[in-house]
Tab-separated table of C-alpha atoms and ligand atoms in Angstrom:
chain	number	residue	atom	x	y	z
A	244	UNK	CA	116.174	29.854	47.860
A	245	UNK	CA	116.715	26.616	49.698
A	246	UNK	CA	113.278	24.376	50.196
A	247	UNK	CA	112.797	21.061	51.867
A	248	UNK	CA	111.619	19.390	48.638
A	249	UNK	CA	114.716	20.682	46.494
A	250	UNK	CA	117.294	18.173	46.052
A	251	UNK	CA	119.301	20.010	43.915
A	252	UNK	CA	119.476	23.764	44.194
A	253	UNK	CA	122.343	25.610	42.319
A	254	UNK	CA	123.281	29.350	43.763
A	255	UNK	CA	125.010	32.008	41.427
A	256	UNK	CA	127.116	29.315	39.445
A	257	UNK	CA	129.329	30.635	37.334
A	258	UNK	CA	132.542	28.883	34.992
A	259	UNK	CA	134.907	30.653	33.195
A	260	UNK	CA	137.346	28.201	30.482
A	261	UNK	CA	140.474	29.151	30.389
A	262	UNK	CA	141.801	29.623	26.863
A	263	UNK	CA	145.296	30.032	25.210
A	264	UNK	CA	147.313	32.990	26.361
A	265	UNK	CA	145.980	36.132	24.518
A	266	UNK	CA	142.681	34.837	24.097
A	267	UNK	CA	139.561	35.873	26.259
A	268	UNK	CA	138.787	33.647	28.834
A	269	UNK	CA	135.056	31.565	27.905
A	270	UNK	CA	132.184	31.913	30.164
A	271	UNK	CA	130.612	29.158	29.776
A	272	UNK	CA	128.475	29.960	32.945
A	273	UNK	CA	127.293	33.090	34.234
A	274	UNK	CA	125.532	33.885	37.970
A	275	UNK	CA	123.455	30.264	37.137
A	276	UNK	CA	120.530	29.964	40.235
A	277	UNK	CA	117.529	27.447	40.271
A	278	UNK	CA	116.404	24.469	41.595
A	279	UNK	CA	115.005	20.850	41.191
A	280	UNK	CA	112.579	18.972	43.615
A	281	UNK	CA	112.914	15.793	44.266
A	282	UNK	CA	111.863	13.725	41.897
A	283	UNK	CA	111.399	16.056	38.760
A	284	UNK	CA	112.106	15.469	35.555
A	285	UNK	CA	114.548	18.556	34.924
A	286	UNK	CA	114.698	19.637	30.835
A	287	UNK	CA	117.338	21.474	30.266
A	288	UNK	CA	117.324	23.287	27.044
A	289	UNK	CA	119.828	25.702	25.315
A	290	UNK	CA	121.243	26.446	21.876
A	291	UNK	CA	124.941	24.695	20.872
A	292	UNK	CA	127.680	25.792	22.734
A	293	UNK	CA	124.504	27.611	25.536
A	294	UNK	CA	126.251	25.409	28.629
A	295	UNK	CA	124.554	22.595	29.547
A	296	UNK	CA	127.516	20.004	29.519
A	297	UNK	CA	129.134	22.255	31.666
A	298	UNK	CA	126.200	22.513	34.010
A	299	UNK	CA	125.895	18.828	34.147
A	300	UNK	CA	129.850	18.264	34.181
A	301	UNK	CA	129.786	20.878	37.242
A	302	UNK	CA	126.845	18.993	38.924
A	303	UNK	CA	128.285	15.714	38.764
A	304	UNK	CA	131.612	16.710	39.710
A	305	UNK	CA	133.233	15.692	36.638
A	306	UNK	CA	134.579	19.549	36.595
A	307	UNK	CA	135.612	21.251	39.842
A	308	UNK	CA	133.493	24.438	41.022
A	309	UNK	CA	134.916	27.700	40.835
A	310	UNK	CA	132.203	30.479	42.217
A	311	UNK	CA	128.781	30.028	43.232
A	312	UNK	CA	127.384	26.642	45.122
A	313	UNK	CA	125.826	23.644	44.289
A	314	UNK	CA	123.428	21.809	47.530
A	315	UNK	CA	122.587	17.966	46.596
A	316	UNK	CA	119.910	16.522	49.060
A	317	UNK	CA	121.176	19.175	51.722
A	318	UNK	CA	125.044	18.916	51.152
A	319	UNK	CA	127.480	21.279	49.522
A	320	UNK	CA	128.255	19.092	46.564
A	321	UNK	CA	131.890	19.318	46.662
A	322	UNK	CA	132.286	18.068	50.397
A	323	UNK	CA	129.850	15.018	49.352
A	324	UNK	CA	131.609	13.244	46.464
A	325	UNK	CA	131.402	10.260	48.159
A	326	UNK	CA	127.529	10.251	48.790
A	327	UNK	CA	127.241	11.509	45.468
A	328	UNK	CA	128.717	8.724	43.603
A	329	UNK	CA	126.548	6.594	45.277
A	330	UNK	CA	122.926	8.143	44.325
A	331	UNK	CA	123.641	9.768	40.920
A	332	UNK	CA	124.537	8.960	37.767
A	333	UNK	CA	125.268	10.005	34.088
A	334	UNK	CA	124.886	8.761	30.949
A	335	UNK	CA	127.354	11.389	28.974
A	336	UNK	CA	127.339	13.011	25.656
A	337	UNK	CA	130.265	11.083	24.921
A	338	UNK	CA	129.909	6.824	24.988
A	339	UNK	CA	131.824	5.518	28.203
A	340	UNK	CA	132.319	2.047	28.020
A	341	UNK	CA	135.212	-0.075	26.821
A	342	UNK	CA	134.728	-1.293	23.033
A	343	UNK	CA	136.820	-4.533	23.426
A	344	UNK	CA	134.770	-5.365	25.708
A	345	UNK	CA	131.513	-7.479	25.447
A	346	UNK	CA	128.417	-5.378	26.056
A	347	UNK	CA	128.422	-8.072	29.025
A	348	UNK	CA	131.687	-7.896	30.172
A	349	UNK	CA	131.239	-4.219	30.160
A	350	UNK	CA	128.206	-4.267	33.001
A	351	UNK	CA	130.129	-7.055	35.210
A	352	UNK	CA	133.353	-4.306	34.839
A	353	UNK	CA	130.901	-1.067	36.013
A	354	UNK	CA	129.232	-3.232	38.800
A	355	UNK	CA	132.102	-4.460	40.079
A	356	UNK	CA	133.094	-0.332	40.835
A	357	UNK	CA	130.108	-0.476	43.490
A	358	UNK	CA	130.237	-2.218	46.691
A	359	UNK	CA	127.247	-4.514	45.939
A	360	UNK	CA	127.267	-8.157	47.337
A	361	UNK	CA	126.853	-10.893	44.289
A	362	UNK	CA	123.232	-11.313	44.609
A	363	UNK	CA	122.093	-7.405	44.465
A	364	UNK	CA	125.300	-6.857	41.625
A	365	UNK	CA	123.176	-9.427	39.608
A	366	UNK	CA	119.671	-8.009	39.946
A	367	UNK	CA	121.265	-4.638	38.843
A	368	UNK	CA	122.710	-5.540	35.566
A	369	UNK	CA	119.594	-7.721	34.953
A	370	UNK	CA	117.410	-4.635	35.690
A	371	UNK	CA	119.671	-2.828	33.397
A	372	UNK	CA	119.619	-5.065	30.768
A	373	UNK	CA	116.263	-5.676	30.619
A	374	UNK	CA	115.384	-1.673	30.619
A	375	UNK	CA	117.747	-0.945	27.739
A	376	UNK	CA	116.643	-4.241	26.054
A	377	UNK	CA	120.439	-5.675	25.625
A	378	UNK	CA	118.969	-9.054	26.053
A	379	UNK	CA	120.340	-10.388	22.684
A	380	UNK	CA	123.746	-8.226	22.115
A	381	UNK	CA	125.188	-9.793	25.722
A	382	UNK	CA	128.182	-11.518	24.014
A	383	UNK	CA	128.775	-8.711	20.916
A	384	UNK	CA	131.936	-6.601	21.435
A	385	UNK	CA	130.639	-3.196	22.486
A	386	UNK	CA	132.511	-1.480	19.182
A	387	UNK	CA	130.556	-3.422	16.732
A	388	UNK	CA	127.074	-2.360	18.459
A	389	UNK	CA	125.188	0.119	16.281
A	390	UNK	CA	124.743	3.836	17.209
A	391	UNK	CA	121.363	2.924	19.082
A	392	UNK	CA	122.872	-0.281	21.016
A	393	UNK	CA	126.208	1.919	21.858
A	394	UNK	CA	123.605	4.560	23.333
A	395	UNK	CA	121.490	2.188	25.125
A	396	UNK	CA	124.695	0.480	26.705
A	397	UNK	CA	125.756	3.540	28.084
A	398	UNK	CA	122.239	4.180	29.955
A	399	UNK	CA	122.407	1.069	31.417
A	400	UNK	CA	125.874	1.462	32.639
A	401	UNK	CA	124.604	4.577	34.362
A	402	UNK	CA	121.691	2.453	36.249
A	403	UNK	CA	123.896	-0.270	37.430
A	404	UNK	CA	123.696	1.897	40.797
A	405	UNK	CA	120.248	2.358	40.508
A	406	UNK	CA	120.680	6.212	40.895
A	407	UNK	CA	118.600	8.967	42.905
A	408	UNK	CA	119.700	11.317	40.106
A	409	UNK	CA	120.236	10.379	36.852
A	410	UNK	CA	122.129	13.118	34.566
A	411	UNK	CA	121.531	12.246	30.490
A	412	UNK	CA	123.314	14.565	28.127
A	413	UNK	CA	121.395	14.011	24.937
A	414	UNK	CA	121.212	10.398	24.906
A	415	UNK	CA	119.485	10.113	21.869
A	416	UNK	CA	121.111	11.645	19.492
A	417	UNK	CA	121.437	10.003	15.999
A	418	UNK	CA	119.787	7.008	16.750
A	419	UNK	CA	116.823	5.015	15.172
A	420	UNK	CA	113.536	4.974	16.398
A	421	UNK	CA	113.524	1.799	18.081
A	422	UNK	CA	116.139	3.062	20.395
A	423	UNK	CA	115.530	5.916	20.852
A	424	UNK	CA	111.927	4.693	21.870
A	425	UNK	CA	113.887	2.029	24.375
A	426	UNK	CA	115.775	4.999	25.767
A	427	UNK	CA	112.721	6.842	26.359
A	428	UNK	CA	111.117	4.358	27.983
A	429	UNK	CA	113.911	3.722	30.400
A	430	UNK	CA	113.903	7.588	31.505
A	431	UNK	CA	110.197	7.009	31.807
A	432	UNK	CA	110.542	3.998	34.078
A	433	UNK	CA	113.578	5.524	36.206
A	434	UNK	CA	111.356	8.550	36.968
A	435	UNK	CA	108.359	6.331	37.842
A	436	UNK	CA	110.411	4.651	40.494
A	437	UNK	CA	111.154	8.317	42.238
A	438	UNK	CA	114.645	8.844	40.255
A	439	UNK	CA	115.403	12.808	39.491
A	440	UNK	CA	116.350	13.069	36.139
A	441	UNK	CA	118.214	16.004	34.219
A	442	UNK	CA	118.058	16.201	31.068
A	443	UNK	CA	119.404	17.764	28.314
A	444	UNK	CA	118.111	17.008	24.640
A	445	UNK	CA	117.869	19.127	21.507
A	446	UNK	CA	114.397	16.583	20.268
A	447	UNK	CA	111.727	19.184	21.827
A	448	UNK	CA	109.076	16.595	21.511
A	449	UNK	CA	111.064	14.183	23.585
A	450	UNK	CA	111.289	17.185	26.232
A	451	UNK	CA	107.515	18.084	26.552
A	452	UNK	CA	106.898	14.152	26.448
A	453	UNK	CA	109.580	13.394	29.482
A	454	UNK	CA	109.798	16.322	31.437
A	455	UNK	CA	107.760	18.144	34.517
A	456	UNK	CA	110.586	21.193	34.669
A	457	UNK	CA	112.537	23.400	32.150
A	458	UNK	CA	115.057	25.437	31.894
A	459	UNK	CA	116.918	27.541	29.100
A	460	UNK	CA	120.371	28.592	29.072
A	461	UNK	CA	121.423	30.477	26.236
A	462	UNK	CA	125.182	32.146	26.288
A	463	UNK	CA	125.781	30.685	29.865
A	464	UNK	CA	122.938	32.623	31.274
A	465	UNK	CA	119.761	30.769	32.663
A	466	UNK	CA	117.045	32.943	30.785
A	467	UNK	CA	113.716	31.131	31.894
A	468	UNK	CA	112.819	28.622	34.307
A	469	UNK	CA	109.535	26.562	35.439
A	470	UNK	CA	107.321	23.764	35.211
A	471	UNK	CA	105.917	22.721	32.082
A	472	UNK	CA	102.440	23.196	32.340
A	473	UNK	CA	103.618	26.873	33.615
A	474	UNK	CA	106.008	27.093	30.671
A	475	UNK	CA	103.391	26.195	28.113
A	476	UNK	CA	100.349	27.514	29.429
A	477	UNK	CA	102.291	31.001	29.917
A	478	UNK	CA	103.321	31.313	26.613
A	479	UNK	CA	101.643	28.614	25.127
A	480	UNK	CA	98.251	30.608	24.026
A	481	UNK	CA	95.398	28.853	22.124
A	482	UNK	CA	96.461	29.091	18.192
A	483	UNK	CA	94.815	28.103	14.480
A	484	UNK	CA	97.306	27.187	12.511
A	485	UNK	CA	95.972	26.774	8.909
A	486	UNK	CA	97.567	25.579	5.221
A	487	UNK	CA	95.723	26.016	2.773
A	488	UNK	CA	95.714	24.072	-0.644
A	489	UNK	CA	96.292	26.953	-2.440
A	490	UNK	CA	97.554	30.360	-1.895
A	491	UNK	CA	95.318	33.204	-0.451
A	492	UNK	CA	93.858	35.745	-2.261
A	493	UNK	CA	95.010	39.170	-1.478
A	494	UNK	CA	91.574	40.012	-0.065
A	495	UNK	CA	91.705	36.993	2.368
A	496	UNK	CA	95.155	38.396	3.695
A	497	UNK	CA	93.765	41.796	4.614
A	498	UNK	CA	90.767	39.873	6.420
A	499	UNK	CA	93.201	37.588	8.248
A	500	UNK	CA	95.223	40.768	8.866
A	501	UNK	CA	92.333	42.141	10.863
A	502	UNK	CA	92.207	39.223	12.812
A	503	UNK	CA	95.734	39.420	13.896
A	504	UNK	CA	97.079	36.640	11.530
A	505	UNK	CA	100.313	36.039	11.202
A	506	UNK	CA	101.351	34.804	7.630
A	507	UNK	CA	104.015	32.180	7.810
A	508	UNK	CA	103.785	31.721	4.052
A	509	UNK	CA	102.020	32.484	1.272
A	510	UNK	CA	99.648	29.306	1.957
A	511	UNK	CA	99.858	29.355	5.416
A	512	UNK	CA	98.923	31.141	8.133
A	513	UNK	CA	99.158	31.143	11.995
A	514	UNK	CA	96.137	33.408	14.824
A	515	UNK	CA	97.453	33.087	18.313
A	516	UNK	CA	95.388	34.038	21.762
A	517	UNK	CA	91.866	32.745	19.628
A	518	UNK	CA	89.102	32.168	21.498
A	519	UNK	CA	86.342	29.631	20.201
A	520	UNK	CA	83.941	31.925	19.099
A	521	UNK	CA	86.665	33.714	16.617
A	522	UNK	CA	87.812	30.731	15.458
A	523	UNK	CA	84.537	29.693	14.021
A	524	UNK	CA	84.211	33.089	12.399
A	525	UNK	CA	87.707	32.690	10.450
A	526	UNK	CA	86.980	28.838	9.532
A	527	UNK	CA	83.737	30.575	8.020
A	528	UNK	CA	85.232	33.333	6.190
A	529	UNK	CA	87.520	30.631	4.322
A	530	UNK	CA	84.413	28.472	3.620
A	531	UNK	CA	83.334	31.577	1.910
A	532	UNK	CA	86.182	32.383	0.468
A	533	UNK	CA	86.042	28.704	-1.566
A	534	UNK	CA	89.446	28.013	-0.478
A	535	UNK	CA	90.474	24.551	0.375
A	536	UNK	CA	92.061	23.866	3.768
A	537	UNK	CA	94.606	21.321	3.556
A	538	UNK	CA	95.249	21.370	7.016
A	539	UNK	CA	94.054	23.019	10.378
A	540	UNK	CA	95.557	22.488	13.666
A	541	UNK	CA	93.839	24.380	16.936
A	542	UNK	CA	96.002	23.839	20.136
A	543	UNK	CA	98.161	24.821	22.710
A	544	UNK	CA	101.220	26.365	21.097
A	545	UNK	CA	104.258	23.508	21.449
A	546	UNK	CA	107.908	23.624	23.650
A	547	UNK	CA	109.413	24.006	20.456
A	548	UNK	CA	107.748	27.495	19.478
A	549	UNK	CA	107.349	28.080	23.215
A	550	UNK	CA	111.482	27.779	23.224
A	551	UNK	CA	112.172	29.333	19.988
A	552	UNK	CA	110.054	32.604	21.473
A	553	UNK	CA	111.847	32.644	24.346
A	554	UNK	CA	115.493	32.670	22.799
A	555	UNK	CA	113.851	35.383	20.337
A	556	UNK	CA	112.946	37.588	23.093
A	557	UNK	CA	116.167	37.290	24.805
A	558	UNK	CA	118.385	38.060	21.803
A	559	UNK	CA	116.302	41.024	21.283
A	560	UNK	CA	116.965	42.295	25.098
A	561	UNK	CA	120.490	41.609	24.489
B	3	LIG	N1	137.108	22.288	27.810
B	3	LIG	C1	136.735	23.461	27.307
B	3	LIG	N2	137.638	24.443	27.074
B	3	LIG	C2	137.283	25.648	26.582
B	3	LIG	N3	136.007	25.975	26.255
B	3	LIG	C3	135.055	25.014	26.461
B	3	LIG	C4	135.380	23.727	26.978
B	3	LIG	N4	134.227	23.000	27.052
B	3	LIG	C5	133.245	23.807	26.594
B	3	LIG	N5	133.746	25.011	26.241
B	3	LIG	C6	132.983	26.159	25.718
B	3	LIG	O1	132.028	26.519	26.699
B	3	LIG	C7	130.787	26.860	26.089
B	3	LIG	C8	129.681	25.963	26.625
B	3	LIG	O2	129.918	24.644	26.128
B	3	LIG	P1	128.985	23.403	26.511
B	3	LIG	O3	129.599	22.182	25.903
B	3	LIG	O4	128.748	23.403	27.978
B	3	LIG	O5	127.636	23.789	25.741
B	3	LIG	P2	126.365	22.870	25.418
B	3	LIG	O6	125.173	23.724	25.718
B	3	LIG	O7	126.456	21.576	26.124
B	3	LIG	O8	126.491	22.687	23.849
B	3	LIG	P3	125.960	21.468	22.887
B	3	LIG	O9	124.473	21.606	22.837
B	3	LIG	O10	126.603	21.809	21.597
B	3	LIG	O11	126.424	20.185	23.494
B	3	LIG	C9	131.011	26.736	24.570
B	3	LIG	O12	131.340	27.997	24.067
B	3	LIG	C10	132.200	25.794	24.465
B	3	LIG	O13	132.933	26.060	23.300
């Protein structure tokens, strides 16, 4: 499965947690294979507890590998930790910093961990503090930063080595919007610049906005895998999505039923695979029905019901 343009490619990764005697081992992983060119922006979706930190801990090398491999640019990840630490980096789940520490104090600390002479050191932490806007929280202790300013320090301690690959386990979680629009636009900026980013995020919006890959791993099994525009076009079928101000008449349901509605509620209901010509046809037979229409939406289904679909289908194969 190896291609010149993959920089990562992961081969039948598996990783079992051990667990106290008597209990069943956890497998967090199971027979995991794909791929990431260089340069993608890599979503990587799953339910609570589906795997991802332990993908990302195994990737990084924060956990060891037990079965399966794991290529970075070419390289067998575990006999590269050196190059590795020098072209990737994470921003983890959980904020790494020092709090005692000025926000500051805290990027002078993480530079110093590279080999970078004075000059580059300082154009690093002023790229990173200008990307995560940190500008005016400098000399603040890094414990009495917000939730949003914690978050954002931790980003830019991950691009004080201005990274190849930048790992970001749901870095916005629980912040405000102003943050989480900073983060956003750092990830944005990164990937401009050629960085491969992986990311894992529970926002869906944030997903279909950042990303040009996804994958879902639900129960430590990788269950779909592709671009986007593949993702959403594949499943993603042309749908009218309609609430109405009031609720439908029984006769209006039996039309709708003939036109393969779906009825999500009693005032709302949902056609998917509609072409044009149908969709004038039902917006007429609601004109004539006198309803109102509070609102209609005609699109491309989103990632969200794209994703939900997908972990429905799966749990019914199961
Ligand atoms: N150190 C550990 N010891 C034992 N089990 C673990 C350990 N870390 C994770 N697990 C288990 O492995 C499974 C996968 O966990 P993981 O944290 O990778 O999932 P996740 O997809 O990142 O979840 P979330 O979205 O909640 O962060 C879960 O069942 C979890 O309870």
């Amino acid at each position: 499965m190896s291609n010149q343009s993959n920089f990562i490619v992961v081969d039948d990764l598996s990783h079992t947690y051990s667990t106290q005697r008597k209990l069943t081992p956890k497998h967090a992983l199971q027979n995991i294979s794909f791929a990431i060119p260089k340069g993608a922006s890599f979503g990587l979706l799953g339910p609570n507890g589906a795997g991802k930190s332990t993908l990302i801990s195994l990737l990084t090398g924060m956990n060891k590998r037990q079965t399966g491999s794991i290529l970075i640019d070419n390289e067998p990840a575990d006999q590269a930790g050196k190059k590795l630490k020098s072209i990737s980096a994470i921003a983890p789940q959980d904020l790494a910093f020092y709090p005692r520490l000025t926000v500051h104090e805290n990027l002078l600390f993480f530079a110093g961990t590279y080999a970078l002479k004075a000059d580059l050191r300082k154009e690093r932490i002023d790229f990173a503090i200008e990307v995560c806007d940190l500008d005016a929280h400098l000399t603040s202790r890094a414990e009495t930063l917000s939730g949003g300013l914690k978050r954002r320090l931790n980003l830019a301690i991950a691009l004080l080595n201005a990274p190849e690959i930048l790992y970001l386990d749901e870095p916005t979680v629980g912040i405000d919007a102003r943050s989480r629009q900073t983060i956003l636009n750092a990830i944005q900026r990164m990937h401009a610049n050629g960085c491969t980013i992986v990311y894992t995020s529970h926002y869906m919006e944030e997903v279909e906005a950042l990303c040009d890959h996804v994958a879902i791993i639900d129960n430590g099994k990788l269950i779909a895998n592709n671009t986007m525009s593949a993702f959403l076009e594949k499943a993603g079928r042309q749908s009218l999505k309609v609430t109405m101000a009031q609720a439908l008449p029984s006769y209006a349901i039996d039309e709708l039923a003939a036109r393969r509605a779906k009825l999500l509620s009693p005032k709302e209901f949902i056609i998917e695979g509609l072409q044009s010509a149908p969709m004038t046809d039902v917006i007429k037979l609601l004109a004539e029905m006198g309803g109102d229409v509070e609102q209609a939406h005609y699109g491309k289904s989103k990632l969200e019901d794209v994703y939900l679909d997908i972990l429905k289908q799966n749990e019914a194969q199961q």
